[in-house]
Coordinates of C-alpha atoms and ligand atoms in Angstrom, one line a residue:
X8 CA 31.3 129.6 41.8
X9 CA 34.9 130.8 41.7
X10 CA 34.6 133.4 44.4
X11 CA 33.5 130.7 46.8
X12 CA 36.3 128.2 46.1
X13 CA 37.7 128.5 49.6
X14 CA 34.4 127.3 51.0
X15 CA 34.7 124.1 49.1
X16 CA 36.7 122.3 51.7
X17 CA 35.6 118.7 51.8
X18 CA 33.3 118.5 54.7
X19 CA 30.1 116.6 54.1
X20 CA 28.4 117.5 50.9
X21 CA 30.9 120.2 50.1
X22 CA 33.5 117.5 49.4
X23 CA 31.5 116.7 46.4
X24 CA 32.2 120.1 45.0
X25 CA 35.8 119.9 45.9
X26 CA 36.4 116.6 44.2
X27 CA 34.6 117.9 41.1
X28 CA 36.6 121.1 41.1
X29 CA 39.8 119.2 41.4
X30 CA 39.1 117.2 38.4
X31 CA 38.5 120.3 36.4
X32 CA 41.8 121.8 37.5
X33 CA 43.9 118.8 36.7
X34 CA 44.2 119.7 33.1
X35 CA 45.6 123.2 34.0
X36 CA 49.1 124.3 34.6
X37 CA 50.1 123.1 38.1
X38 CA 53.5 124.6 38.0
X39 CA 53.1 127.5 40.2
X40 CA 56.6 127.5 41.6
X41 CA 58.5 130.5 42.6
X42 CA 59.8 131.4 39.2
X43 CA 57.3 130.2 36.7
X44 CA 53.9 131.5 37.7
X45 CA 52.7 133.2 34.6
X46 CA 49.5 134.5 36.3
X47 CA 51.6 136.2 38.9
X48 CA 53.9 137.8 36.3
X49 CA 51.0 139.6 34.8
X50 CA 50.4 141.4 38.1
X51 CA 53.8 142.2 39.4
X52 CA 57.3 142.8 38.5
X53 CA 59.7 140.3 39.8
X54 CA 62.9 141.6 41.4
X55 CA 65.0 142.8 38.6
X56 CA 68.2 143.5 40.5
X57 CA 69.0 140.3 42.4
X58 CA 72.5 141.6 43.2
X59 CA 70.9 143.7 46.0
X60 CA 69.1 140.7 47.4
X61 CA 71.3 138.7 49.7
X62 CA 70.1 135.2 50.3
X63 CA 68.3 135.0 53.6
X64 CA 69.9 131.7 54.3
X65 CA 73.3 133.4 54.4
X66 CA 72.2 136.0 56.8
X67 CA 69.8 134.6 59.4
X68 CA 72.6 132.9 61.4
X69 CA 73.8 135.4 63.9
X70 CA 77.3 136.8 63.2
X71 CA 80.1 137.2 65.7
X72 CA 82.1 140.2 66.4
X73 CA 79.3 142.7 67.0
X74 CA 78.9 144.8 70.1
X75 CA 75.5 143.1 70.5
X76 CA 74.0 139.7 70.2
X77 CA 72.4 139.8 66.8
X78 CA 68.7 139.3 66.4
X79 CA 67.3 136.2 64.7
X80 CA 64.4 137.0 62.4
X81 CA 62.2 133.9 61.9
X82 CA 62.3 133.0 58.2
X83 CA 63.9 136.3 57.6
X84 CA 67.2 138.2 57.6
X85 CA 68.9 141.4 58.7
X86 CA 69.7 144.1 56.2
X87 CA 73.4 144.8 56.0
X88 CA 74.6 148.4 56.3
X89 CA 77.6 150.3 55.1
X90 CA 79.5 152.6 57.4
X91 CA 79.9 156.0 55.8
X92 CA 81.8 158.6 57.8
X93 CA 80.3 157.5 61.1
X94 CA 76.8 157.0 59.7
X95 CA 75.2 153.6 59.2
X96 CA 73.7 153.6 55.7
X97 CA 70.9 151.3 54.8
X98 CA 69.1 150.9 51.5
X99 CA 65.5 149.7 51.5
X100 CA 63.8 149.0 48.2
X101 CA 60.0 148.8 48.3
X102 CA 58.9 146.4 45.6
X103 CA 56.5 143.6 44.7
X104 CA 57.8 140.2 45.7
X105 CA 56.6 136.7 45.7
X106 CA 56.5 135.0 49.2
X107 CA 56.1 131.3 49.7
X108 CA 53.9 131.0 52.8
X109 CA 54.4 127.3 52.9
X110 CA 55.2 124.7 50.2
X111 CA 52.1 124.6 48.0
X112 CA 51.3 128.3 48.3
X113 CA 52.9 131.5 47.0
X114 CA 51.5 134.9 47.3
X115 CA 52.0 138.2 45.4
X116 CA 53.1 140.5 48.2
X117 CA 54.7 143.9 48.5
X118 CA 57.8 144.0 50.5
X119 CA 61.4 145.3 50.7
X120 CA 64.6 144.0 49.1
X121 CA 63.0 140.9 47.7
X122 CA 61.1 139.6 50.8
X123 CA 57.9 140.2 52.7
X124 CA 58.2 141.1 55.4
X125 CA 61.2 143.2 54.6
X126 CA 64.6 142.6 56.2
X127 CA 65.1 143.5 59.8
X128 CA 67.0 146.7 60.4
X129 CA 69.4 146.4 63.3
X130 CA 71.4 149.1 64.9
X131 CA 72.6 150.4 68.3
X132 CA 71.3 153.2 70.5
X133 CA 73.2 156.4 69.7
X134 CA 73.8 155.4 66.1
X135 CA 73.3 157.9 63.3
X136 CA 71.4 156.1 60.5
X137 CA 70.8 157.1 56.9
X138 CA 68.1 155.1 55.2
X139 CA 67.6 155.3 51.5
X140 CA 64.2 154.2 50.4
X141 CA 63.7 153.5 46.7
X142 CA 60.1 153.0 45.5
X143 CA 59.7 150.2 43.0
X144 CA 56.0 149.7 43.9
X145 CA 53.4 150.6 41.3
X146 CA 52.2 153.5 43.4
X147 CA 53.7 156.1 45.7
X148 CA 54.8 155.1 49.3
X149 CA 56.6 156.3 52.4
X150 CA 58.1 154.6 55.4
X151 CA 57.1 155.4 58.9
X152 CA 59.4 154.3 61.7
X153 CA 56.9 153.0 64.2
X154 CA 57.9 153.8 67.8
X155 CA 61.0 155.8 67.0
X156 CA 61.5 159.2 68.6
X157 CA 62.9 161.4 65.8
X158 CA 62.5 164.8 64.1
X159 CA 59.0 165.3 62.8
X160 CA 60.1 165.5 59.2
X161 CA 61.6 162.0 59.4
X162 CA 58.3 160.4 60.6
X163 CA 57.3 159.2 57.2
X164 CA 53.7 160.2 57.0
X165 CA 52.9 161.0 53.4
X166 CA 51.3 164.3 52.9
X167 CA 51.7 165.3 56.6
X168 CA 55.4 165.3 57.2
X169 CA 56.8 164.7 53.7
X170 CA 55.8 164.4 50.1
X171 CA 54.9 160.9 48.9
X172 CA 57.8 158.9 47.4
X173 CA 56.8 158.7 43.8
X174 CA 57.2 155.6 41.7
X175 CA 60.9 155.3 40.8
X176 CA 62.0 157.9 43.3
X177 CA 64.4 157.5 46.2
X178 CA 64.1 159.5 49.4
X179 CA 66.6 159.5 52.2
X180 CA 65.8 159.5 55.9
X181 CA 68.5 160.4 58.4
X182 CA 68.2 160.6 62.2
X183 CA 70.0 159.6 65.4
X184 CA 68.7 156.6 67.4
X185 CA 67.9 157.9 70.8
X186 CA 66.3 154.8 72.2
X187 CA 66.8 151.0 72.4
X188 CA 64.1 148.4 72.0
X189 CA 61.9 146.9 69.4
X190 CA 60.3 148.9 66.6
X191 CA 58.7 148.4 63.2
X192 CA 58.7 150.1 59.8
X193 CA 55.8 150.2 57.4
X194 CA 54.3 152.6 54.8
X195 CA 52.2 155.5 55.9
X196 CA 50.8 155.9 52.4
X197 CA 47.7 154.0 51.1
X198 CA 48.2 152.0 54.3
X199 CA 45.2 149.7 53.9
X200 CA 46.5 148.5 50.6
X201 CA 50.2 148.4 51.3
X202 CA 50.1 146.7 54.6
X203 CA 47.5 144.2 53.4
X204 CA 50.1 143.3 50.8
X205 CA 52.8 142.7 53.4
X206 CA 54.9 145.9 53.3
X207 CA 56.4 145.9 56.7
X208 CA 59.5 145.0 58.7
X209 CA 61.1 145.2 62.1
X210 CA 63.6 147.7 63.5
X211 CA 65.7 146.4 66.4
X212 CA 67.8 148.9 68.3
X213 CA 70.3 147.4 70.8
X214 CA 71.2 149.2 74.0
X215 CA 74.5 151.1 73.8
X216 CA 75.7 149.2 76.8
X217 CA 75.6 145.6 75.6
X218 CA 75.2 144.3 79.1
X219 CA 71.9 146.1 79.5
X220 CA 68.9 143.9 78.7
X221 CA 71.4 141.2 77.5
X222 CA 69.9 137.8 76.6
X223 CA 71.4 134.7 75.1
X224 CA 68.9 134.2 72.3
X225 CA 66.9 137.0 70.7
X226 CA 64.2 136.3 68.2
X227 CA 61.7 138.5 66.4
X228 CA 58.8 138.2 64.0
X229 CA 55.8 140.1 62.8
X230 CA 52.2 139.0 62.8
X231 CA 50.6 139.5 59.4
X232 CA 47.3 138.3 58.0
X233 CA 46.1 138.0 54.4
X234 CA 43.0 137.1 52.5
X235 CA 43.9 135.0 49.5
X236 CA 41.1 133.0 48.0
X237 CA 42.0 129.5 47.0
X238 CA 43.1 129.4 43.4
X239 CA 44.3 133.0 43.4
X240 CA 47.6 134.6 44.3
X241 CA 47.0 138.2 45.3
X242 CA 45.7 139.2 48.8
X243 CA 42.4 141.1 48.8
X244 CA 43.4 144.5 50.4
X245 CA 39.8 145.5 51.1
X246 CA 39.2 142.7 53.6
X247 CA 38.7 144.1 57.0
X248 CA 38.0 141.0 59.2
X249 CA 37.6 137.8 57.2
X250 CA 41.3 137.0 56.6
X251 CA 42.1 133.4 55.9
X252 CA 45.9 133.3 56.3
X253 CA 47.4 134.0 59.7
X254 CA 51.2 134.2 59.6
X255 CA 54.4 134.7 61.6
X256 CA 56.5 136.7 59.1
X257 CA 54.3 135.7 56.3
X258 CA 54.9 132.0 56.9
X259 CA 52.4 129.4 58.2
X260 CA 53.0 126.3 60.3
X261 CA 54.8 123.9 59.7
X262 CA 57.0 126.2 57.6
X263 CA 57.8 128.7 60.4
X264 CA 61.2 128.4 61.9
X265 CA 61.4 126.8 65.3
X266 CA 63.2 128.7 68.0
X267 CA 66.1 126.5 69.0
X268 CA 67.6 127.3 72.4
X269 CA 69.7 125.7 75.2
X270 CA 68.7 124.9 78.7
X271 CA 69.7 127.8 80.8
X272 CA 69.5 130.4 78.0
X273 CA 67.8 133.7 78.7
X274 CA 65.5 134.0 75.7
X275 CA 63.7 137.0 74.2
X276 CA 61.0 136.7 71.6
X277 CA 59.8 140.0 70.1
X278 CA 56.4 140.0 68.4
X279 CA 55.0 142.9 66.4
X280 CA 51.4 143.0 65.2
X281 CA 50.5 144.7 61.9
X282 CA 47.3 142.7 61.3
X283 CA 43.7 144.0 61.8
X284 CA 43.1 142.2 65.1
X285 CA 44.7 141.2 68.4
X286 CA 46.7 138.0 68.9
X287 CA 47.0 136.4 72.3
X288 CA 50.5 134.8 72.0
X289 CA 50.7 131.8 74.2
X290 CA 53.7 129.7 75.2
X291 CA 53.8 126.2 76.7
X292 CA 56.1 124.9 79.5
X293 CA 57.5 128.2 80.8
X294 CA 56.3 131.4 82.3
X295 CA 57.5 134.6 80.8
X296 CA 57.4 138.3 81.4
X297 CA 56.8 141.1 78.9
X298 CA 60.1 143.1 79.1
X299 CA 59.8 145.5 76.2
X300 CA 57.1 147.1 74.1
X301 CA 57.3 149.5 71.2
X302 CA 57.3 152.2 73.9
X303 CA 60.5 150.9 75.4
X304 CA 61.7 148.6 78.2
X305 CA 59.3 147.7 81.0
X306 CA 60.8 148.4 84.4
X307 CA 61.5 145.2 86.4
X308 CA 59.1 146.3 89.2
X309 CA 56.3 146.5 86.6
X310 CA 56.6 143.0 85.1
X311 CA 54.5 140.0 86.1
X312 CA 54.4 136.4 85.1
X313 CA 52.3 135.3 82.1
X314 CA 51.9 132.4 79.8
X315 CA 49.8 134.4 77.3
X316 CA 50.2 138.0 76.3
X317 CA 47.9 139.8 74.0
X318 CA 49.6 141.7 71.2
X319 CA 47.1 144.3 70.1
X320 CA 47.0 145.9 66.6
X321 CA 50.0 148.2 66.1
X322 CA 51.7 146.9 69.2
X323 CA 54.9 145.0 70.0
X324 CA 55.4 142.8 73.0
X325 CA 58.8 141.3 73.7
X326 CA 58.6 138.3 76.1
X327 CA 61.5 136.9 78.1
X328 CA 62.1 133.7 80.0
X329 CA 64.9 131.4 81.1
X330 CA 64.7 128.1 79.2
X331 CA 64.6 125.7 82.0
X332 CA 62.7 122.7 80.7
X333 CA 63.8 120.5 77.9
X334 CA 61.3 119.7 75.2
X335 CA 59.4 120.9 72.2
X336 CA 57.2 123.7 73.5
X337 CA 54.4 125.2 71.4
X338 CA 54.2 128.9 70.9
X339 CA 51.1 130.0 69.1
X340 CA 48.3 132.5 68.9
X341 CA 45.5 131.4 71.2
X342 CA 42.7 132.3 68.8
X343 CA 42.0 128.8 67.5
X344 CA 41.1 130.0 64.0
X345 CA 44.5 131.7 63.8
X346 CA 46.2 128.3 64.0
X347 CA 44.2 126.9 61.1
X348 CA 45.0 127.0 57.4
X349 CA 42.9 128.9 54.9
X350 CA 40.7 125.9 54.2
X351 CA 39.5 125.7 57.8
X352 CA 37.1 128.7 57.8
X353 CA 33.5 128.9 56.7
X354 CA 33.1 125.2 56.4
X355 CA 29.5 123.8 56.9
X356 CA 28.7 122.4 60.3
X357 CA 28.2 118.7 59.9
X358 CA 28.6 117.8 63.5
X359 CA 26.2 115.0 64.5
X360 CA 24.6 115.1 61.0
X361 CA 23.9 111.5 59.9
X362 CA 25.4 111.1 56.4
X363 CA 25.3 107.3 56.2
X364 CA 23.1 107.1 53.1
X365 CA 24.4 110.2 51.4
X366 CA 27.2 108.5 49.6
X367 CA 24.8 106.3 47.8
X368 CA 22.3 109.0 47.0
X369 CA 24.8 111.5 45.7
X370 CA 26.6 108.8 43.7
X371 CA 23.3 108.0 42.0
X372 CA 22.7 111.6 41.2
X373 CA 26.2 112.5 40.1
X374 CA 28.2 109.4 39.3
X375 CA 31.3 111.4 38.3
X376 CA 31.8 112.9 41.8
X377 CA 33.4 111.3 44.7
X378 CA 31.5 111.9 48.0
X379 CA 32.8 111.1 51.4
X380 CA 30.8 111.7 54.5
X381 CA 32.9 113.7 57.0
X382 CA 32.6 116.0 59.9
X383 CA 30.0 114.0 61.9
X384 CA 32.3 113.4 64.9
X385 CA 34.6 116.5 64.6
X386 CA 37.1 117.7 62.2
X387 CA 40.3 115.9 63.2
X388 CA 40.0 113.5 60.3
X389 CA 40.6 116.5 58.0
X390 CA 44.3 116.3 58.2
X391 CA 44.3 112.6 57.3
X392 CA 42.0 113.3 54.3
X393 CA 44.2 116.2 53.2
X394 CA 47.3 114.1 53.5
X395 CA 45.6 111.7 51.1
X396 CA 45.2 114.5 48.6
X397 CA 41.7 115.6 49.2
X398 CA 42.5 119.3 49.2
X399 CA 43.3 119.7 45.6
X400 CA 42.6 123.3 44.9
X401 CA 45.4 125.3 43.4
X402 CA 47.5 127.6 45.6
X403 CA 46.0 127.2 49.0
X404 CA 46.8 125.4 52.2
X405 CA 45.0 122.7 54.1
X406 CA 43.0 123.4 57.2
X407 CA 45.4 121.5 59.4
X408 CA 48.8 120.1 58.7
X409 CA 52.2 119.3 60.2
X410 CA 53.4 115.9 61.5
X411 CA 55.2 115.4 64.7
X412 CA 56.8 112.3 66.3
X413 CA 53.4 111.1 67.5
X414 CA 51.4 111.8 64.4
X415 CA 49.4 114.7 62.9
X416 CA 49.7 118.0 64.8
X417 CA 46.5 119.3 63.3
X418 CA 47.3 122.9 63.2
X419 CA 48.5 125.6 60.7
X420 CA 48.8 129.4 60.7
X421 CA 50.3 131.1 63.7
X422 CA 52.0 128.2 65.4
X423 CA 55.6 127.2 65.9
X424 CA 57.8 125.6 68.6
X425 CA 60.5 126.6 71.0
X426 CA 62.9 123.7 71.2
X427 CA 64.8 123.6 74.4
X428 CA 67.8 121.2 74.5
X429 CA 70.7 120.5 76.8
X430 CA 74.2 121.3 75.6
X431 CA 73.3 123.4 72.6
X432 CA 76.3 125.6 71.8
X433 CA 76.0 129.4 72.0
X434 CA 75.4 130.6 68.5
X435 CA 74.0 127.3 67.3
X436 CA 70.5 128.0 66.0
X437 CA 70.1 124.8 64.0
X438 CA 66.9 122.8 64.3
X439 CA 67.3 120.3 67.1
X440 CA 64.9 117.7 65.6
X441 CA 62.1 116.3 67.7
X442 CA 62.6 115.9 71.4
X443 CA 63.6 112.5 72.6
X444 CA 61.5 112.1 75.8
X445 CA 63.1 110.3 78.7
X446 CA 61.7 106.9 79.3
X447 CA 58.4 107.0 81.2
X448 CA 57.8 110.7 80.7
X449 CA 55.2 110.6 77.9
X450 CA 51.5 110.3 78.5
X451 CA 50.4 106.8 77.7
X452 CA 47.4 104.7 77.1
X453 CA 46.3 102.6 80.0
Ligands
LIG518 CU1 45.8 135.4 66.4

């Protein structure tokens, strides 16, 4: 029964099982907060050296005074560096971490410097970088610098270009950044396991000439997917296709940062894909062009307008547009299951199934269970039911969630918004709240 918990979403007869399960779970420890989950502690080592971990909240706001416009990593942060005799020194620590995907669900992940994905590395074309990598994972690892042109021995492929970084060991990578653009880092050791656990990060290299490819707002995030059965905390790394958590930077809607921009801003959004499938990323209200891939900048003559761009596995696509139209514009993966929470998959099909007399019949058979007929006319009622507390399994997320100014948004997973507002100051990335529509500009009942 336990292995099928995630199938017990309350649709039709399955709600019976959910309600019954919930009552059996009530007596258990529900305190699965960030610090106190004893079942997680058995499986991983919490960060022991918090001094190295800067609070993301203190870092995600772009800083002034750089020769470039700093990147904004959704729900993430940029790793600080130290300048040592002309070399930018970074220190990545590969280690188990706990990531909150959304309130109500935390996941045992592998990441870097306390977070999964790891912090964004940010440097400038021409920089010499020295990157220390300390391995605090329970097994060996390496780091591959995806897309970077560098000496073969710095490429990070365990066994092929370097020995594996053993548990407790520190290796150093050093190379000169000969390109600008959008890149990633991830292990090239036991990849299936380590990437399924969330070991990944982005590597942004700004052009040497800050006027080249300049934009007003520059965002980045990684697509990552996980298979975490309801009631459990650790992703199943052997899953190949049936993932149930679809995330931007290991966060799910409505807990993914919105991208807050001003009318007139040139906006770039860089999306890297380290999942096991492609994601057609779609934006509302504007047309965009793909201006950069992990292979470099796309020449202007080779760009064309799009509203959806597919980001295949192991690819990066940076889209650019000028924010012209005020409003709250959706940006999401267009695979509809990827904008659903983990409870939305593998539910029984109750569409058009008459269930009128089932409540009575099941109550007669099993008086302790609560049964509610659902799903006959579609699944939109799910969010309402979930809001009333029907999804009561431990450590999982509802099928659809999020509430906007007009009610339930009925989504989850790979979904966020670009909030375009007038008069938003440069450098102000704060959430603009919901859009106040001008009178007469909202679709209405007639
Ligand atoms: Cu997708």
